[in-house]
mmCIF file of C-alpha atoms (C1' of nucleotides) in Angstrom:
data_model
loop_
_atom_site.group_PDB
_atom_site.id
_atom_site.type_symbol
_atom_site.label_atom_id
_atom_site.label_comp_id
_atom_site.label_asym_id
_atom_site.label_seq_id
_atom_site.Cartn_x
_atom_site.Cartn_y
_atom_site.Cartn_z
ATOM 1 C CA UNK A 19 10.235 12.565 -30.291
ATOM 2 C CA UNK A 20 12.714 10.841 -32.854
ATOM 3 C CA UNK A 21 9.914 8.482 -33.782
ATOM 4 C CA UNK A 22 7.070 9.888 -35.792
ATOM 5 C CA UNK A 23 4.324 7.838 -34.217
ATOM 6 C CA UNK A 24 5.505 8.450 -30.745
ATOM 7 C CA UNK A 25 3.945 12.370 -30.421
ATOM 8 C CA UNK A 26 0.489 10.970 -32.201
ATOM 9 C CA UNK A 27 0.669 7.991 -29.081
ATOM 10 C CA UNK A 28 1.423 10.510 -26.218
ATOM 11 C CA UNK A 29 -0.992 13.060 -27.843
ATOM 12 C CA UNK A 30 -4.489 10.277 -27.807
ATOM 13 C CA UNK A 31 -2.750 8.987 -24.058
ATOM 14 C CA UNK A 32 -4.565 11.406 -22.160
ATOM 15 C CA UNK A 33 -8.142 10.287 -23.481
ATOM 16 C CA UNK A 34 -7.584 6.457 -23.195
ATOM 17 C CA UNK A 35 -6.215 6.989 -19.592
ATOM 18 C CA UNK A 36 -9.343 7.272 -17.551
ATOM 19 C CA UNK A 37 -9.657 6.884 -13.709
ATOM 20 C CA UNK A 38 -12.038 4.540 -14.151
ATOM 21 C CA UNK A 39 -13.316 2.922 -10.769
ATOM 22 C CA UNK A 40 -11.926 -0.355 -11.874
ATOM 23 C CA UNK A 41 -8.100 1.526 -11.152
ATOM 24 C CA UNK A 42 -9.233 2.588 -7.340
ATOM 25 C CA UNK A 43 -10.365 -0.946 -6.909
ATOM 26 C CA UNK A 44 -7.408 -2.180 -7.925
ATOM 27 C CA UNK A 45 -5.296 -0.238 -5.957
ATOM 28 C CA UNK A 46 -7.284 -0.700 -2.621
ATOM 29 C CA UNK A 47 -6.454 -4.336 -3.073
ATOM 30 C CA UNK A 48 -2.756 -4.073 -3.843
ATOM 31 C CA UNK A 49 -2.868 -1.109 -0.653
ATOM 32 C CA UNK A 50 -4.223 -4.026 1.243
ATOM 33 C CA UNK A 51 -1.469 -6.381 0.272
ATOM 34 C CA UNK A 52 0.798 -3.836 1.347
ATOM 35 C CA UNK A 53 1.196 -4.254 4.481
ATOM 36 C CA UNK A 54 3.453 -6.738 6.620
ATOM 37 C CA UNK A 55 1.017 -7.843 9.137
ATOM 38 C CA UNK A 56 -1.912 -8.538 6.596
ATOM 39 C CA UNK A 57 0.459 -10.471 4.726
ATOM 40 C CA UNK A 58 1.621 -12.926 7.429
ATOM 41 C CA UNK A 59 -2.304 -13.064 8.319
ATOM 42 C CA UNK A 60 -3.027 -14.168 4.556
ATOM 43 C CA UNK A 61 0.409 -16.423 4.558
ATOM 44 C CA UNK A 62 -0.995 -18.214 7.677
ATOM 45 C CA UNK A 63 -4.913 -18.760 6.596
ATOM 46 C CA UNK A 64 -3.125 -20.168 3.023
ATOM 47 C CA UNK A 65 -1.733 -23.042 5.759
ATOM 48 C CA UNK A 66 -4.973 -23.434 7.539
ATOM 49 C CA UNK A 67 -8.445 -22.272 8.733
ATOM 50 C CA UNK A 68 -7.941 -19.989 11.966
ATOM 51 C CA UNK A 69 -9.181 -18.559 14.681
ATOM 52 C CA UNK A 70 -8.463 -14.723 15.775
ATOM 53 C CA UNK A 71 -7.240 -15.721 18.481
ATOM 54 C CA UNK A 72 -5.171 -18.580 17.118
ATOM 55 C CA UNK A 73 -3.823 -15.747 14.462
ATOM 56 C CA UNK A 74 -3.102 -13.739 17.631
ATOM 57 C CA UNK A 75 -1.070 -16.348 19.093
ATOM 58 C CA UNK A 76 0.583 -18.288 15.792
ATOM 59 C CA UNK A 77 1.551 -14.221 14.663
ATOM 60 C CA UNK A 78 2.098 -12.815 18.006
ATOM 61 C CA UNK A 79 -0.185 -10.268 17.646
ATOM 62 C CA UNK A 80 -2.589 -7.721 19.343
ATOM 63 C CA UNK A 81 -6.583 -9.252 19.423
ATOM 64 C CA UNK A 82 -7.342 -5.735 18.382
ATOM 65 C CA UNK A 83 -4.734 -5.603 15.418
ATOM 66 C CA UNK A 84 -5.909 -8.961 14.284
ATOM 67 C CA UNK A 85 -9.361 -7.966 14.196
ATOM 68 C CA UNK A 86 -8.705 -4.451 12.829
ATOM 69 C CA UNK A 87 -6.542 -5.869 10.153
ATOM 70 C CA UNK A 88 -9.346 -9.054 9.414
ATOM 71 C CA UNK A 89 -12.130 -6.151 9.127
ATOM 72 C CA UNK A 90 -9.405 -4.736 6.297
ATOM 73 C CA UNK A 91 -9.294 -8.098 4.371
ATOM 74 C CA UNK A 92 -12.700 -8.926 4.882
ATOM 75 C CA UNK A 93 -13.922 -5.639 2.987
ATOM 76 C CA UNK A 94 -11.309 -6.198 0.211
ATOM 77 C CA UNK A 95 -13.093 -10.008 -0.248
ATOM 78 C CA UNK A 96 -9.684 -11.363 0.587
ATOM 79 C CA UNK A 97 -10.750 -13.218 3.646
ATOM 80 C CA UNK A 98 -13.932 -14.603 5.124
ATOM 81 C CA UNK A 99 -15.232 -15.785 8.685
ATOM 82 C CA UNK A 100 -17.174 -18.473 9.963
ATOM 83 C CA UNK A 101 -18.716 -18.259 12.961
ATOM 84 C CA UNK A 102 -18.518 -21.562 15.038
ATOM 85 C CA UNK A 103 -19.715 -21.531 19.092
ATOM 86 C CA UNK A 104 -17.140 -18.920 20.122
ATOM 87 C CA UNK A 105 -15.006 -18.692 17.857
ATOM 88 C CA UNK A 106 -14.957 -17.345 14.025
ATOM 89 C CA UNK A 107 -12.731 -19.390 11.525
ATOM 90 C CA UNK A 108 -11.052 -17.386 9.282
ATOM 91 C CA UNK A 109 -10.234 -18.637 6.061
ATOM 92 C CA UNK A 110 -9.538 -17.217 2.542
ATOM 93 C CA UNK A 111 -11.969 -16.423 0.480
ATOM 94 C CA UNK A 112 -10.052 -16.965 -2.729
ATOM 95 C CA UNK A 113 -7.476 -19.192 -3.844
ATOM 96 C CA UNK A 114 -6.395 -16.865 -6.534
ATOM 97 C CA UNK A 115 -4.807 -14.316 -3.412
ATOM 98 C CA UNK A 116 -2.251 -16.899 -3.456
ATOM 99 C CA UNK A 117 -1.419 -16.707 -6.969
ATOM 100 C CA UNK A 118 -1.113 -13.335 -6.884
ATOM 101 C CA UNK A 119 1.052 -13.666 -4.013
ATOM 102 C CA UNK A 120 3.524 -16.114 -5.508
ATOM 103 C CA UNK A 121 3.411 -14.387 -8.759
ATOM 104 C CA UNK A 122 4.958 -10.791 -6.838
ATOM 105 C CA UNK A 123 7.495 -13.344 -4.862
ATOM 106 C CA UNK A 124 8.364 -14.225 -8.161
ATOM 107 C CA UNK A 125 9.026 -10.809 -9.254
ATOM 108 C CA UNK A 126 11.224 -9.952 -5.917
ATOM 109 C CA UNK A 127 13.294 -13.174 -6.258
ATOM 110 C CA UNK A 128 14.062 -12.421 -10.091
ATOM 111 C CA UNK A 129 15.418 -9.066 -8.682
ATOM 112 C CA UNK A 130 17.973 -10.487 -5.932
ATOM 113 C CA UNK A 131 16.337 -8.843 -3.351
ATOM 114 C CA UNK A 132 16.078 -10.890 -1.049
ATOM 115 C CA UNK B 19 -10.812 -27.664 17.378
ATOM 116 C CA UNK B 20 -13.611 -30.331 15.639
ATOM 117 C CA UNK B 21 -10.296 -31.244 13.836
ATOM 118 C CA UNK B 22 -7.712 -33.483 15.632
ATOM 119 C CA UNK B 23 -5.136 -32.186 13.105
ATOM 120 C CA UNK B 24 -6.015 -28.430 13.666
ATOM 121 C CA UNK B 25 -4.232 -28.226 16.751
ATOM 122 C CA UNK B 26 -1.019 -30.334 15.431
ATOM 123 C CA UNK B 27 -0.798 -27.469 12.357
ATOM 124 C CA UNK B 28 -1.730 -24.499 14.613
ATOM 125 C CA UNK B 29 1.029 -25.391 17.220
ATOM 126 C CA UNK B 30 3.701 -26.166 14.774
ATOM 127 C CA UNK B 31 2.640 -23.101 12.214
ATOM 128 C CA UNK B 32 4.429 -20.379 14.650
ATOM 129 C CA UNK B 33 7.667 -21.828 13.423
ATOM 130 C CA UNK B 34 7.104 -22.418 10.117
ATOM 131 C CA UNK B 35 6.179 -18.450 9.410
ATOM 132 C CA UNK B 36 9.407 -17.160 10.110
ATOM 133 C CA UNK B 37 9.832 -12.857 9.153
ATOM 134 C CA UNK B 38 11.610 -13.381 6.277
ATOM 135 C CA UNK B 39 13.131 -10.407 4.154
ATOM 136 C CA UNK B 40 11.257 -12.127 0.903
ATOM 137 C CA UNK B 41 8.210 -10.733 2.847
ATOM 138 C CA UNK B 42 9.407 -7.700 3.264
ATOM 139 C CA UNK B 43 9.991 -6.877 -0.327
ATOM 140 C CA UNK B 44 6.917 -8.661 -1.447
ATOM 141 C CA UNK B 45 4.924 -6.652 0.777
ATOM 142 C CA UNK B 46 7.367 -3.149 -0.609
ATOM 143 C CA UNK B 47 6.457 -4.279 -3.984
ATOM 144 C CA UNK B 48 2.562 -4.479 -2.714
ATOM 145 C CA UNK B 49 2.552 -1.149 -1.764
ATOM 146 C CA UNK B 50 4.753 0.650 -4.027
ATOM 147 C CA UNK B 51 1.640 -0.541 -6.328
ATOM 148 C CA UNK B 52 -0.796 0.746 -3.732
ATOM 149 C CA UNK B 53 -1.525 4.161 -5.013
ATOM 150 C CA UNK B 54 -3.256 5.752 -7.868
ATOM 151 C CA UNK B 55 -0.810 7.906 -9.092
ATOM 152 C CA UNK B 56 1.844 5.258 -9.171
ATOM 153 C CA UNK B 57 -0.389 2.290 -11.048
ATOM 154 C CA UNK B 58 -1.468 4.978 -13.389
ATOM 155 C CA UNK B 59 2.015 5.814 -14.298
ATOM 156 C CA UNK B 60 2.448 1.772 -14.707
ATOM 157 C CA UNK B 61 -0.200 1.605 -16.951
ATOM 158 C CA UNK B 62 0.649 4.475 -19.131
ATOM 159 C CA UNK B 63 4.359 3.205 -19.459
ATOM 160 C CA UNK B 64 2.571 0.130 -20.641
ATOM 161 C CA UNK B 65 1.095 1.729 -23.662
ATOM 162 C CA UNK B 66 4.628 4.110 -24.551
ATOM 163 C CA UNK B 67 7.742 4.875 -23.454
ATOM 164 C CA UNK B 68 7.174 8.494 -22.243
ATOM 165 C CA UNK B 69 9.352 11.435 -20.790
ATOM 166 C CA UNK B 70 8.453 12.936 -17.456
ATOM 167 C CA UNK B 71 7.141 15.728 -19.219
ATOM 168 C CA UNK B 72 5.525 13.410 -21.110
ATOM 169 C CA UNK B 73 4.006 12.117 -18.308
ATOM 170 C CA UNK B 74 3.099 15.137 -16.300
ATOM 171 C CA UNK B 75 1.097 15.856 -19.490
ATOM 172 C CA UNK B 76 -0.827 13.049 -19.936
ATOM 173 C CA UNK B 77 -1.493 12.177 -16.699
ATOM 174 C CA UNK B 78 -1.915 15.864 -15.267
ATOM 175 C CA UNK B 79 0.071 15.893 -12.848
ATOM 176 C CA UNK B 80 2.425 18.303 -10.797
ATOM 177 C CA UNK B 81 6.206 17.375 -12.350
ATOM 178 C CA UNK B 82 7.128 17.604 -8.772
ATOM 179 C CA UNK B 83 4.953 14.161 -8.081
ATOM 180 C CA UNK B 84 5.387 12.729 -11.219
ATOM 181 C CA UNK B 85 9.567 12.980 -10.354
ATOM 182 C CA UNK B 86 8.702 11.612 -7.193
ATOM 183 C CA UNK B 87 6.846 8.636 -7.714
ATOM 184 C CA UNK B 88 9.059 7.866 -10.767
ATOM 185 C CA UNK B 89 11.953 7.242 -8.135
ATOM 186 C CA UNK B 90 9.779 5.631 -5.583
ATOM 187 C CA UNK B 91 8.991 2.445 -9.133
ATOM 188 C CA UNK B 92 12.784 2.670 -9.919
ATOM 189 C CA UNK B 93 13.325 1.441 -6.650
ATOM 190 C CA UNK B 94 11.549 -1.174 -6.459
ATOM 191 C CA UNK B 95 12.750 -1.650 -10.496
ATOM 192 C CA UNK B 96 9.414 -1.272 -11.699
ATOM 193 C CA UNK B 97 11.058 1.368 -14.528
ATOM 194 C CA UNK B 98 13.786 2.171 -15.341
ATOM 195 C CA UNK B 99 14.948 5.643 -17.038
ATOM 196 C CA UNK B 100 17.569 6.055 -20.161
ATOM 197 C CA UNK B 101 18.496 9.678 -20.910
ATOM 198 C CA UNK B 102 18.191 10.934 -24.342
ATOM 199 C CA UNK B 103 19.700 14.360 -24.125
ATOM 200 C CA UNK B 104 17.593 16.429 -21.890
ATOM 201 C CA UNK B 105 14.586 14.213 -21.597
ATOM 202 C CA UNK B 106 14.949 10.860 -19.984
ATOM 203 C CA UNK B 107 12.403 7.969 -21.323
ATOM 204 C CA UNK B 108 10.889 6.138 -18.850
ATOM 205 C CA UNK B 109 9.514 2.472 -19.859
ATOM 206 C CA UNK B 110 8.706 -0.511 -17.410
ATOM 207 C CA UNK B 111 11.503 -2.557 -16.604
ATOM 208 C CA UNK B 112 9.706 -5.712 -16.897
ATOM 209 C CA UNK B 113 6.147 -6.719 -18.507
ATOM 210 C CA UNK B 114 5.981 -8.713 -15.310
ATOM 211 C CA UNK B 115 4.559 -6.290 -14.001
ATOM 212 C CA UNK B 116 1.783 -5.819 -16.263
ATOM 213 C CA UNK B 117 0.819 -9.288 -15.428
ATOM 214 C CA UNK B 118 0.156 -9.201 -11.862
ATOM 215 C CA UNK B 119 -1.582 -5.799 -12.541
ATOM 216 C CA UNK B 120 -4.130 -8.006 -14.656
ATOM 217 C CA UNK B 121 -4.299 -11.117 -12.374
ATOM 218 C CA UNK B 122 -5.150 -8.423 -9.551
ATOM 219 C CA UNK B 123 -7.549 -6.874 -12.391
ATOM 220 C CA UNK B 124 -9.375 -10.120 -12.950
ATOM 221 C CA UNK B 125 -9.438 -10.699 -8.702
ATOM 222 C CA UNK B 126 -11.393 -7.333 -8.619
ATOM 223 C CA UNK B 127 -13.753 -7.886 -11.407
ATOM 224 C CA UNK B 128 -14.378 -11.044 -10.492
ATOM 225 C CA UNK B 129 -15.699 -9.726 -6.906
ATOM 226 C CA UNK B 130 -18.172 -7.153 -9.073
ATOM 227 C CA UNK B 131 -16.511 -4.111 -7.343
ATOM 228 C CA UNK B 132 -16.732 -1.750 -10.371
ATOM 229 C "C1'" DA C 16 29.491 31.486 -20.449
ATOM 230 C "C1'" DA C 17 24.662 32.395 -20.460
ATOM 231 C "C1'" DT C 18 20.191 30.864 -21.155
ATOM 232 C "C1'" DA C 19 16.465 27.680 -21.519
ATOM 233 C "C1'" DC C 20 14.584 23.365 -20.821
ATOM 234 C "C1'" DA C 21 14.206 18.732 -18.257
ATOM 235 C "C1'" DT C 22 14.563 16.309 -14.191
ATOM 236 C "C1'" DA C 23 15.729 15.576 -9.263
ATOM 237 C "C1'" DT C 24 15.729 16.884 -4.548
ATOM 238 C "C1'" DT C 25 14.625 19.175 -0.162
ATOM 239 C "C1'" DA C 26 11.457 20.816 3.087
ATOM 240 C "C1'" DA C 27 6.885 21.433 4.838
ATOM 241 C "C1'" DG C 28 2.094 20.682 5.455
ATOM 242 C "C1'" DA C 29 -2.108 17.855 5.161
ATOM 243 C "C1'" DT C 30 -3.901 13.529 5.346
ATOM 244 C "C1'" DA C 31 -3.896 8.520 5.885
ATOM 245 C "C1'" DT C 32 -2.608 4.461 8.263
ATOM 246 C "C1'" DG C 33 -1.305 0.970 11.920
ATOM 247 C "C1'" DT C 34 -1.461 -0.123 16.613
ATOM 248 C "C1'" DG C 35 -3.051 -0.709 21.323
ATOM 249 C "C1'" DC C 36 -6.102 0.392 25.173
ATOM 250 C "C1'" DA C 37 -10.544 0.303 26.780
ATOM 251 C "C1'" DT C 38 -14.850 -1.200 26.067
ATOM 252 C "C1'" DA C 39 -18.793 -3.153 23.671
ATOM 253 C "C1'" DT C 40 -20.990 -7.042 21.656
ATOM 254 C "C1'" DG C 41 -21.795 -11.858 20.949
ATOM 255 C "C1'" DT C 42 -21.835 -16.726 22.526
ATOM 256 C "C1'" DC C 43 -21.802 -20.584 25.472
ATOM 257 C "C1'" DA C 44 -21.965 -23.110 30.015
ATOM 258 C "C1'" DA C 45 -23.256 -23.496 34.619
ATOM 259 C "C1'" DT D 2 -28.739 -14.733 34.428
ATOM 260 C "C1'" DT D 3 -24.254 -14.584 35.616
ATOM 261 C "C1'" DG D 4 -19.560 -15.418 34.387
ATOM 262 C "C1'" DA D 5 -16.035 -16.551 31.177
ATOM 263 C "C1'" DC D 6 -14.293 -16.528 26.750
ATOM 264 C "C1'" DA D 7 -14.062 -14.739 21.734
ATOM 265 C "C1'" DT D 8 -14.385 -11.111 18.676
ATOM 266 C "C1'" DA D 9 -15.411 -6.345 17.212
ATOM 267 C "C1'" DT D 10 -15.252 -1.391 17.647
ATOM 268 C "C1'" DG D 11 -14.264 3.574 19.066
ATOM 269 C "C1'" DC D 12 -10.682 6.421 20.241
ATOM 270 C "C1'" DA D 13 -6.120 8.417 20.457
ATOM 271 C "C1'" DC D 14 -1.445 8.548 19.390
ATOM 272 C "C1'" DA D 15 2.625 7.848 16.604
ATOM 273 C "C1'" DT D 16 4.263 7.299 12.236
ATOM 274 C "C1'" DA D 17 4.122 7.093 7.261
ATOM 275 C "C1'" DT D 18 2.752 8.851 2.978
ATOM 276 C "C1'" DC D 19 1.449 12.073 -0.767
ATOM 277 C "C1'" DT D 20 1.635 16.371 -2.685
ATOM 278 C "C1'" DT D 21 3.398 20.892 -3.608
ATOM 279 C "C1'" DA D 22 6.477 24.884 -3.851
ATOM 280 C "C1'" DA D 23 11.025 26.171 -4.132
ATOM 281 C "C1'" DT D 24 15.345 25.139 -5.510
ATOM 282 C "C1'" DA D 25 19.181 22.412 -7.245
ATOM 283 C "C1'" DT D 26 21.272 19.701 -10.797
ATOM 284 C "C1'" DG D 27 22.001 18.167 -15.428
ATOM 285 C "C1'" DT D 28 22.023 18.951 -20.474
ATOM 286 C "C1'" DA D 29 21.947 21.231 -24.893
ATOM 287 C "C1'" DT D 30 22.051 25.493 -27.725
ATOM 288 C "C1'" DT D 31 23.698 29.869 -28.900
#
DNA sequence: AATACATATTAAGATATGTGCATATGTCAA
DNA sequence: TTGACATATGCACATATCTTAATATGTATT
C-alpha cells in the first residue's frame, strides 16, 4: 500500500470484476484446449480434412475416444463434420484455433520449456 | 478418398505428428488457463499488482484457493510473486498472456456464445 | 521472545474428466 | 432387407482436479 492510488484500484476491483458469461465461455474453450488428445486431433485436422476413423488410425486412438473427444470440439465450434457416404470429414471450423495455438507455443518456447 | 492426394497425406501424417514435449506444455499452459478461478486471477493481475490478501478480497475467495491457484500460474510462469515485507505482490509475468486471453476472447464472441 | 499478520502446504472430500466396452444409429451395396 | 462399415452414445471405472479446513512457515513489531 506504499502507493496512494493502489488501495483506491484494489478498493473499485471488486465491482469491475464480474463473472460475466463471456469469462465461462472463455474458459470452456481454453478447458477444451487442455487436453493432449484434443490437441493432436486439432494439430492433425490443421494438416488435412479427416475421417474418424482416419483420426483413429493417424493418432492411434480409440473410435469411441475420437468421437467422444470430436463431440467436445464440435460443441466448443472448434471443429465441424461433413457427412460424405460413410464417412464424416472432419475439418476445423476456424482458422483462428491455429493462431491461438501458435501464439501459446510461442509463449512455452519463450520459457525454455521444452 | 475423392482426393488422390488424401491418402498420400493421411498415410504419411502418422509420422509427421510425433508426441512432442512442446505439446505437452502447450496443452499445461491450455489448462492451467482452463478454470474460472485461475483466468479471473489473470485478469485481475492485469488491472493491479495485488497481494493475496488482496486478492482473496476482491475476488472472494477462500485464501486457501487463492494460495493454491497462485502456485499452480507460477508454474507455468504466468506470475510471478516479489515479497514486500509480509505481503508478497503478485503481477503477471508477461502481458503475453493477456494477449492470447483476448485472441481466445474475440474466438468466443465471434461464435455469439455470450 | 512473543504476538500478530501474511502466505504456503498438507490432507481429505466432492466433483469433474478421459477412456474403453458394449451397443445403438446411420449409410451404402448387394 | 440383410450385411458390412462408419460414427455416435450410454455406462462404468480410474484418475485428476478444485476447494476447504487445519496447520505450518515466514516476516515484522513490540
Amino acid at each position: 500500500m506504499e502507493d496512494p492510488k493502489h488501495l483506491e484500484i484494489v478498493t473499485h476491483l471488486k465491482d469491475h470484476l464480474i463473472v460475466s458469461s463471456e469469462l465461462e465461455n472463455v474458459v470452456a474453450l481454453f478447458k477444451t484446449l487442455g487436453d493432449v488428445t484434443r490437441v493432436r486431433i486439432i494439430l492433425a485436422l490443421a494438416e488435412s480434412t479427416l475421417s474418424v476413423t482416419e483420426l483413429t488410425e493417424v493418432l492411434d486412438l480409440n473410435q469411441s475416444t475420437v468421437s467422444h473427444q470430436l463431440s467436445l470440439l464440435k460443441q466448443q465450434n472448434l471443429v465441424k463434420g461433413t457427412r460424405n457416404g460413410k464417412n464424416i470429414h472432419y475439418e476445423l471450423s476456424d482458422r483462428h484455433i491455429m493462431t491461438i495455438v501458435d501464439q501459446v507455443k510461442a509463449h512455452v518456447s519463450e520459457h525454455g520449456r521444452n
